[in-house]
């Protein structure tokens, strides 16, 4: 019946509004992960819908070598908000493409091959990005991937220092690992990676595809760690639900980037949506709200879950709850019995990625649902 290659969930979603999703049978679901960090402003945000609709009517497409206002505005806004002197922008359609470009640009700009990535890291599923993704399950059956990639333990500055040398084109690293289990990195670690790469003329690529756009409590997670990378990649929430990715670079990377292109790069409709998303995130100080709500949610969860949770970790509204039973069973219970949609991050972590505009009432509902699902599990 289904045309999809992979398995589907038994919930058909028909409509969304803010942090809520509605099933075809009218059931209301709290979206704490069904949108995978793709809707920071919530479903159907009027500013984004309006900007995209206007642009759709005016001009849906023209190739990227013809300047259009929506794209120029987005370039300017990305350059103005990116860390430090990261100011050059390459636009594409997804996270994996943003990382693919980052790796190509770094190789081209340095004239080197070697890439250092981290264990448990996730950077996408096209052949290049996949080669920097740790999980064997994602790689199986597709090898050989691109060569020259070395993995080091995440958070280990010494191992990183050892791996990075004069042959290294790039280090690619998440400032807070998402798929790999919601694993935070310390400021000391990220700054050590910054120093070591700078010392050897290698590019530091920060993958902010999940952490960016206010998710962790600052616009970019790099901001909180005082790190200015050579390349920053973003995607997921950038156009609040429409497909877009961006590779933001320092001048030296952009100058040596080599030849790269994509037909849909910088399409006017997604650019208009992304520009409106960034404008609204800034105007409503969404990152500060995410920091506040994240702290509230983590505190309330700790109080409600007690030792049912082994650990609650993360930053802002990117939280992981290490549970004692398989995360997938908890998630199924949460969805079917308690109307809340969340995500796994590995076998034993329940990951929360709600829209950043949730209020205390929605946080409270999520805490109640999680407490019911998790204590229900524990008492069986
Ligand atoms: C989702 C994600 C990607 C891949 O993005 P896609 O749009 O799915 O290709 C890469 N890196 C991180 C950190 C991600 O969370």
CSV table of C-alpha atoms and ligand atoms in Angstrom, one decimal:
chain,number,residue,atom,x,y,z
A,1,UNK,CA,0.0,0.0,0.0
A,2,UNK,CA,2.8,2.4,1.0
A,3,UNK,CA,5.1,3.8,-1.6
A,4,UNK,CA,7.9,4.4,0.9
A,5,UNK,CA,10.9,2.1,1.0
A,6,UNK,CA,11.4,2.2,4.7
A,7,UNK,CA,9.0,1.5,7.6
A,8,UNK,CA,6.4,4.0,8.7
A,9,UNK,CA,4.9,4.9,12.0
A,10,UNK,CA,1.2,4.0,12.6
A,11,UNK,CA,0.2,7.6,13.0
A,12,UNK,CA,-1.0,9.6,10.0
A,13,UNK,CA,-0.4,13.3,10.5
A,14,UNK,CA,-2.6,15.8,8.8
A,15,UNK,CA,-2.0,19.2,10.2
A,16,UNK,CA,0.3,21.2,12.5
A,17,UNK,CA,0.1,24.3,14.6
A,18,UNK,CA,2.8,25.6,16.9
A,19,UNK,CA,4.1,22.6,18.9
A,20,UNK,CA,1.0,20.5,18.1
A,21,UNK,CA,0.4,18.0,15.4
A,22,UNK,CA,-3.0,16.5,14.5
A,23,UNK,CA,-3.7,13.0,13.3
A,24,UNK,CA,-6.1,12.2,10.5
A,25,UNK,CA,-8.5,10.9,13.2
A,26,UNK,CA,-8.3,14.2,15.1
A,27,UNK,CA,-5.9,13.0,17.8
A,28,UNK,CA,-3.6,15.8,19.1
A,29,UNK,CA,0.1,15.1,19.5
A,30,UNK,CA,2.7,17.2,21.3
A,31,UNK,CA,5.6,17.5,18.9
A,32,UNK,CA,8.8,17.0,20.9
A,33,UNK,CA,10.7,15.4,18.0
A,34,UNK,CA,8.4,14.5,15.1
A,35,UNK,CA,9.8,17.5,13.3
A,36,UNK,CA,13.4,16.7,14.1
A,37,UNK,CA,14.5,20.2,14.9
A,38,UNK,CA,13.2,21.4,11.6
A,39,UNK,CA,10.5,23.8,12.9
A,40,UNK,CA,12.1,26.0,15.5
A,41,UNK,CA,9.2,28.5,15.2
A,42,UNK,CA,6.6,25.8,15.4
A,43,UNK,CA,4.4,24.4,12.7
A,44,UNK,CA,2.7,26.9,10.3
A,45,UNK,CA,4.4,30.1,11.6
A,46,UNK,CA,2.6,32.9,9.8
A,47,UNK,CA,5.7,35.0,9.1
A,48,UNK,CA,7.4,32.1,7.3
A,49,UNK,CA,4.3,30.9,5.6
A,50,UNK,CA,3.6,34.5,4.4
A,51,UNK,CA,7.1,35.1,3.1
A,52,UNK,CA,7.2,31.7,1.3
A,53,UNK,CA,3.8,32.2,-0.2
A,54,UNK,CA,4.5,35.7,-1.5
A,55,UNK,CA,7.8,34.5,-3.0
A,56,UNK,CA,6.1,31.4,-4.6
A,57,UNK,CA,3.7,33.7,-6.4
A,58,UNK,CA,6.3,36.3,-7.5
A,59,UNK,CA,9.1,34.0,-8.6
A,60,UNK,CA,9.4,30.3,-7.8
A,61,UNK,CA,12.8,29.7,-9.4
A,62,UNK,CA,15.7,31.2,-11.2
A,63,UNK,CA,19.2,29.7,-11.2
A,64,UNK,CA,21.6,30.9,-8.5
A,65,UNK,CA,23.8,32.9,-10.8
A,66,UNK,CA,21.0,35.4,-11.2
A,67,UNK,CA,20.8,37.6,-8.1
A,68,UNK,CA,17.3,37.8,-6.5
A,69,UNK,CA,16.4,39.9,-3.4
A,70,UNK,CA,15.3,37.0,-1.2
A,71,UNK,CA,18.6,35.2,-1.7
A,72,UNK,CA,20.7,38.4,-1.2
A,73,UNK,CA,18.8,39.2,2.1
A,74,UNK,CA,19.5,35.7,3.3
A,75,UNK,CA,23.2,35.9,2.4
A,76,UNK,CA,23.4,39.2,4.4
A,77,UNK,CA,21.5,37.9,7.3
A,78,UNK,CA,23.6,34.7,7.5
A,79,UNK,CA,26.8,36.6,7.2
A,80,UNK,CA,25.7,39.1,9.9
A,81,UNK,CA,24.7,36.3,12.4
A,82,UNK,CA,27.4,33.8,11.8
A,83,UNK,CA,30.3,33.7,14.4
A,84,UNK,CA,33.2,36.1,13.9
A,85,UNK,CA,34.4,36.6,10.4
A,86,UNK,CA,32.5,33.6,8.9
A,87,UNK,CA,30.8,35.5,6.1
A,88,UNK,CA,30.7,33.5,2.9
A,89,UNK,CA,27.6,31.4,2.1
A,90,UNK,CA,27.0,28.4,0.0
A,91,UNK,CA,23.3,27.3,-0.1
A,92,UNK,CA,22.0,23.8,-0.8
A,93,UNK,CA,19.0,21.7,0.1
A,94,UNK,CA,19.9,19.6,3.1
A,95,UNK,CA,22.3,18.9,5.9
A,96,UNK,CA,24.3,16.2,4.3
A,97,UNK,CA,24.8,18.4,1.2
A,98,UNK,CA,26.0,21.3,3.5
A,99,UNK,CA,28.6,18.9,5.0
A,100,UNK,CA,29.5,17.4,1.6
A,101,UNK,CA,30.3,21.0,0.4
A,102,UNK,CA,32.3,21.7,3.7
A,103,UNK,CA,34.5,18.6,3.1
A,104,UNK,CA,35.0,19.5,-0.6
A,105,UNK,CA,35.8,23.1,0.1
A,106,UNK,CA,38.3,22.2,2.9
A,107,UNK,CA,40.1,19.7,0.7
A,108,UNK,CA,40.2,22.2,-2.1
A,109,UNK,CA,41.3,25.1,0.0
A,110,UNK,CA,44.0,23.2,1.8
A,111,UNK,CA,45.1,20.9,-1.0
A,112,UNK,CA,45.1,18.1,1.6
A,113,UNK,CA,43.1,14.8,1.9
A,114,UNK,CA,42.9,13.9,5.5
A,115,UNK,CA,39.7,14.4,7.5
A,116,UNK,CA,39.3,13.9,11.2
A,117,UNK,CA,35.8,13.0,12.6
A,118,UNK,CA,34.6,11.9,16.0
A,119,UNK,CA,33.2,8.6,17.3
A,120,UNK,CA,29.4,8.7,17.7
A,121,UNK,CA,29.3,11.6,15.3
A,122,UNK,CA,26.6,12.1,12.7
A,123,UNK,CA,27.1,14.2,9.6
A,124,UNK,CA,24.7,12.8,7.0
A,125,UNK,CA,24.2,10.0,4.6
A,126,UNK,CA,25.7,10.9,1.2
A,127,UNK,CA,28.9,9.1,0.4
A,128,UNK,CA,31.2,11.9,1.6
A,129,UNK,CA,29.3,12.9,4.7
A,130,UNK,CA,28.6,9.3,5.5
A,131,UNK,CA,32.3,8.6,5.6
A,132,UNK,CA,32.5,11.0,8.6
A,133,UNK,CA,29.4,9.4,10.2
A,134,UNK,CA,30.4,6.9,12.9
A,135,UNK,CA,27.5,4.4,13.2
A,136,UNK,CA,28.2,1.1,11.4
A,137,UNK,CA,24.5,0.5,10.7
A,138,UNK,CA,24.4,3.6,8.4
A,139,UNK,CA,27.5,2.6,6.5
A,140,UNK,CA,26.9,-1.1,6.0
A,141,UNK,CA,26.4,-2.1,2.4
A,142,UNK,CA,27.5,1.2,1.0
A,143,UNK,CA,31.3,0.9,1.3
A,144,UNK,CA,33.8,1.9,0.1
A,145,UNK,CA,33.0,5.5,1.1
A,146,UNK,CA,35.5,8.3,0.5
A,147,UNK,CA,38.9,7.5,2.0
A,148,UNK,CA,41.2,9.6,4.2
A,149,UNK,CA,38.8,9.8,7.2
A,150,UNK,CA,40.1,9.1,10.8
A,151,UNK,CA,37.8,8.8,13.8
A,152,UNK,CA,38.9,10.0,17.3
A,153,UNK,CA,37.0,9.7,20.6
A,154,UNK,CA,34.6,12.7,21.1
A,155,UNK,CA,35.7,15.0,23.8
A,156,UNK,CA,39.3,13.8,24.0
A,157,UNK,CA,41.6,16.8,23.2
A,158,UNK,CA,44.7,14.7,23.3
A,159,UNK,CA,43.5,12.3,20.7
A,160,UNK,CA,42.4,15.2,18.6
A,161,UNK,CA,45.8,16.9,18.9
A,162,UNK,CA,47.5,13.6,17.9
A,163,UNK,CA,45.3,13.1,14.9
A,164,UNK,CA,45.5,16.6,13.5
A,165,UNK,CA,48.8,17.5,11.6
A,166,UNK,CA,50.1,19.2,8.5
A,167,UNK,CA,48.3,16.8,6.3
A,168,UNK,CA,44.9,17.4,7.7
A,169,UNK,CA,42.3,19.2,5.5
A,170,UNK,CA,39.6,19.3,8.1
A,171,UNK,CA,38.2,18.3,11.4
A,172,UNK,CA,34.4,17.9,11.4
A,173,UNK,CA,32.7,18.0,14.8
A,174,UNK,CA,29.2,18.6,16.3
A,175,UNK,CA,29.4,21.0,19.3
A,176,UNK,CA,26.8,18.7,21.0
A,177,UNK,CA,26.3,15.3,19.4
A,178,UNK,CA,22.7,14.7,18.5
A,179,UNK,CA,22.1,11.3,16.9
A,180,UNK,CA,25.0,9.8,18.8
A,181,UNK,CA,23.3,10.1,22.2
A,182,UNK,CA,23.0,13.9,23.0
A,183,UNK,CA,26.6,14.1,24.2
A,184,UNK,CA,27.8,17.5,25.2
A,185,UNK,CA,31.3,18.8,24.5
A,186,UNK,CA,33.1,21.1,26.9
A,187,UNK,CA,34.3,24.6,25.9
A,188,UNK,CA,37.9,23.5,26.6
A,189,UNK,CA,37.6,20.7,24.1
A,190,UNK,CA,36.1,22.8,21.3
A,191,UNK,CA,38.7,25.5,21.9
A,192,UNK,CA,41.4,22.9,21.9
A,193,UNK,CA,40.1,21.6,18.5
A,194,UNK,CA,40.1,25.3,17.3
A,195,UNK,CA,43.7,25.8,18.4
A,196,UNK,CA,45.1,22.6,17.0
A,197,UNK,CA,43.4,23.1,13.6
A,198,UNK,CA,44.6,26.7,13.4
A,199,UNK,CA,48.1,25.6,14.3
A,200,UNK,CA,48.3,23.2,11.4
A,201,UNK,CA,46.3,25.2,8.8
A,202,UNK,CA,43.4,22.7,8.8
A,203,UNK,CA,39.8,23.8,8.6
A,204,UNK,CA,37.6,23.4,11.6
A,205,UNK,CA,34.1,22.5,10.4
A,206,UNK,CA,31.4,22.8,13.1
A,207,UNK,CA,28.3,20.9,12.2
A,208,UNK,CA,25.4,23.0,13.7
A,209,UNK,CA,22.7,21.3,11.6
A,210,UNK,CA,20.9,20.2,14.7
A,211,UNK,CA,22.4,22.5,17.4
A,212,UNK,CA,22.0,25.8,15.4
A,213,UNK,CA,19.3,28.4,15.2
A,214,UNK,CA,18.8,28.9,18.9
A,215,UNK,CA,18.3,25.2,19.7
A,216,UNK,CA,20.9,25.1,22.5
A,217,UNK,CA,20.2,28.5,23.9
A,218,UNK,CA,22.4,30.7,21.7
A,219,UNK,CA,21.9,31.3,18.0
A,220,UNK,CA,24.9,29.0,17.3
A,221,UNK,CA,26.3,26.6,19.9
A,222,UNK,CA,29.7,27.8,18.8
A,223,UNK,CA,28.8,31.2,20.3
A,224,UNK,CA,28.4,29.8,23.8
A,225,UNK,CA,31.9,28.2,23.5
A,226,UNK,CA,33.6,31.3,22.1
A,227,UNK,CA,34.7,29.4,19.0
A,228,UNK,CA,34.9,30.8,15.5
A,229,UNK,CA,35.2,27.9,13.1
A,230,UNK,CA,36.4,28.1,9.5
A,231,UNK,CA,33.2,26.5,8.3
A,232,UNK,CA,29.8,26.2,10.0
A,233,UNK,CA,27.1,24.1,8.5
A,234,UNK,CA,23.4,24.5,9.1
A,235,UNK,CA,20.2,23.0,7.7
A,236,UNK,CA,17.2,21.4,9.5
A,237,UNK,CA,15.5,24.4,11.1
A,238,UNK,CA,16.8,27.1,8.8
A,239,UNK,CA,13.7,27.6,6.7
A,240,UNK,CA,11.3,26.3,9.5
A,241,UNK,CA,10.3,23.3,7.5
A,242,UNK,CA,11.3,23.8,3.9
A,243,UNK,CA,14.4,22.0,2.6
A,244,UNK,CA,17.6,24.1,2.8
A,245,UNK,CA,21.2,23.8,3.9
A,246,UNK,CA,24.0,26.3,4.2
A,247,UNK,CA,27.8,26.0,4.4
A,248,UNK,CA,29.1,29.2,6.0
A,249,UNK,CA,32.8,29.9,5.4
A,250,UNK,CA,35.6,32.1,6.3
A,251,UNK,CA,37.2,34.0,3.4
A,252,UNK,CA,40.2,31.6,3.0
A,253,UNK,CA,37.9,28.6,2.5
A,254,UNK,CA,35.6,30.5,0.1
A,255,UNK,CA,38.5,31.7,-2.0
A,256,UNK,CA,39.9,28.1,-2.4
A,257,UNK,CA,36.6,26.3,-2.5
A,258,UNK,CA,37.0,25.0,-6.0
A,259,UNK,CA,34.2,24.2,-8.4
A,260,UNK,CA,30.8,23.2,-6.9
A,261,UNK,CA,27.2,23.8,-7.8
A,262,UNK,CA,23.6,22.5,-7.5
A,263,UNK,CA,20.6,23.4,-9.5
A,264,UNK,CA,18.3,24.2,-6.6
A,265,UNK,CA,21.0,26.1,-4.6
A,266,UNK,CA,19.5,29.3,-3.3
A,267,UNK,CA,16.0,28.8,-4.7
A,268,UNK,CA,14.0,32.0,-4.0
A,269,UNK,CA,11.1,30.3,-2.1
A,270,UNK,CA,13.3,28.6,0.5
A,271,UNK,CA,15.5,31.7,0.7
A,272,UNK,CA,12.5,33.8,1.6
A,273,UNK,CA,11.4,31.3,4.2
A,274,UNK,CA,14.9,31.1,5.7
A,275,UNK,CA,15.2,34.9,5.8
A,276,UNK,CA,11.9,35.2,7.6
A,277,UNK,CA,12.9,32.4,10.0
A,278,UNK,CA,16.1,34.1,10.9
A,279,UNK,CA,14.4,37.5,11.2
A,280,UNK,CA,11.8,36.1,13.6
A,281,UNK,CA,14.3,34.2,15.6
A,282,UNK,CA,16.2,37.4,16.2
A,283,UNK,CA,13.2,39.7,16.7
A,284,UNK,CA,11.6,37.4,19.3
A,285,UNK,CA,15.0,36.5,20.9
A,286,UNK,CA,14.1,32.8,20.4
A,287,UNK,CA,17.6,31.6,21.6
A,288,UNK,CA,17.1,33.1,25.1
A,289,UNK,CA,13.6,31.6,25.3
A,290,UNK,CA,15.0,28.2,24.3
A,291,UNK,CA,17.6,28.6,27.1
A,292,UNK,CA,15.0,29.5,29.7
A,293,UNK,CA,12.5,26.8,28.6
A,294,UNK,CA,15.3,24.2,28.4
A,295,UNK,CA,16.4,24.9,31.9
A,296,UNK,CA,12.8,24.8,33.1
A,297,UNK,CA,12.2,21.5,31.3
A,298,UNK,CA,15.4,19.9,32.6
A,299,UNK,CA,14.6,20.9,36.2
A,300,UNK,CA,11.0,19.7,36.0
A,301,UNK,CA,12.1,16.4,34.4
A,302,UNK,CA,14.7,15.7,37.0
A,303,UNK,CA,12.1,16.3,39.7
A,304,UNK,CA,9.4,14.2,38.1
A,305,UNK,CA,11.6,11.3,36.9
A,306,UNK,CA,13.9,10.9,39.9
A,307,UNK,CA,16.0,7.8,39.4
A,308,UNK,CA,13.8,6.5,36.6
A,309,UNK,CA,16.2,8.5,34.5
A,310,UNK,CA,19.9,7.6,34.6
A,311,UNK,CA,20.8,11.0,33.4
A,312,UNK,CA,19.3,14.1,31.8
A,313,UNK,CA,21.8,16.0,29.6
A,314,UNK,CA,22.0,18.5,26.8
A,315,UNK,CA,21.5,22.2,26.4
A,316,UNK,CA,18.6,24.5,25.7
A,317,UNK,CA,15.8,22.6,24.0
A,318,UNK,CA,18.1,19.7,22.9
A,319,UNK,CA,17.8,17.3,25.8
A,320,UNK,CA,18.5,13.6,26.2
A,321,UNK,CA,17.1,11.4,28.9
A,322,UNK,CA,19.1,8.2,29.5
A,323,UNK,CA,16.5,5.6,30.3
A,324,UNK,CA,16.8,2.1,31.9
A,325,UNK,CA,14.7,0.3,29.2
A,326,UNK,CA,14.9,0.4,25.5
A,327,UNK,CA,14.2,3.9,24.2
A,328,UNK,CA,12.0,2.7,21.4
A,329,UNK,CA,9.5,1.0,23.7
A,330,UNK,CA,9.2,4.2,25.8
A,331,UNK,CA,8.7,6.2,22.6
A,332,UNK,CA,5.9,4.0,21.4
A,333,UNK,CA,4.2,4.2,24.7
A,334,UNK,CA,4.6,8.0,24.7
A,335,UNK,CA,3.1,8.3,21.3
A,336,UNK,CA,0.2,5.8,21.5
A,337,UNK,CA,-0.8,6.2,25.2
A,338,UNK,CA,0.3,9.8,26.0
A,339,UNK,CA,0.0,11.7,22.7
A,340,UNK,CA,3.7,12.9,22.8
A,341,UNK,CA,6.1,12.4,19.9
A,342,UNK,CA,9.8,12.3,20.7
A,343,UNK,CA,13.0,10.7,19.3
A,344,UNK,CA,15.6,8.1,20.2
A,345,UNK,CA,19.3,8.9,20.2
A,346,UNK,CA,20.8,5.4,20.3
A,347,UNK,CA,19.2,2.5,22.1
A,348,UNK,CA,18.7,4.0,25.6
A,349,UNK,CA,18.3,7.8,25.1
A,350,UNK,CA,15.0,9.6,24.6
A,351,UNK,CA,15.8,12.8,22.8
A,352,UNK,CA,13.6,15.9,23.0
A,353,UNK,CA,13.7,18.5,20.2
A,354,UNK,CA,10.5,20.5,20.5
A,355,UNK,CA,9.9,23.7,18.6
A,356,UNK,CA,11.7,26.5,20.4
A,357,UNK,CA,8.5,28.5,21.0
A,358,UNK,CA,7.0,26.1,23.5
A,359,UNK,CA,5.7,27.6,26.8
A,360,UNK,CA,5.6,26.2,30.3
A,361,UNK,CA,2.2,24.6,29.7
A,362,UNK,CA,3.6,22.5,26.9
A,363,UNK,CA,6.8,21.7,28.9
A,364,UNK,CA,4.5,20.6,31.8
A,365,UNK,CA,2.5,18.4,29.5
A,366,UNK,CA,5.7,16.8,28.2
A,367,UNK,CA,7.0,16.1,31.7
A,368,UNK,CA,3.6,14.5,32.7
A,369,UNK,CA,3.6,12.3,29.6
A,370,UNK,CA,7.3,11.2,30.1
A,371,UNK,CA,6.7,10.5,33.8
A,372,UNK,CA,3.7,8.4,33.0
A,373,UNK,CA,5.4,6.5,30.2
A,374,UNK,CA,8.6,6.0,32.1
A,375,UNK,CA,7.2,5.0,35.5
A,376,UNK,CA,4.7,2.8,33.7
A,377,UNK,CA,7.7,1.0,32.1
A,378,UNK,CA,9.5,0.7,35.4
A,379,UNK,CA,6.6,-0.8,37.3
A,380,UNK,CA,6.0,-3.6,34.8
B,1,LIG,C1,20.3,15.8,10.5
B,1,LIG,C2,21.8,16.0,10.6
B,1,LIG,C3,22.6,16.0,9.4
B,1,LIG,C4,22.1,15.6,8.1
B,1,LIG,O1,21.1,16.4,7.6
B,1,LIG,P1,20.1,15.9,6.5
B,1,LIG,O2,19.3,17.1,6.1
B,1,LIG,O3,19.3,14.8,7.1
B,1,LIG,O4,20.9,15.4,5.3
B,1,LIG,C5,24.0,16.2,9.6
B,1,LIG,N1,24.5,16.6,10.8
B,1,LIG,C6,23.7,16.6,11.9
B,1,LIG,C7,24.4,17.0,13.2
B,1,LIG,C8,22.4,16.4,11.8
B,1,LIG,O5,21.6,16.4,12.9
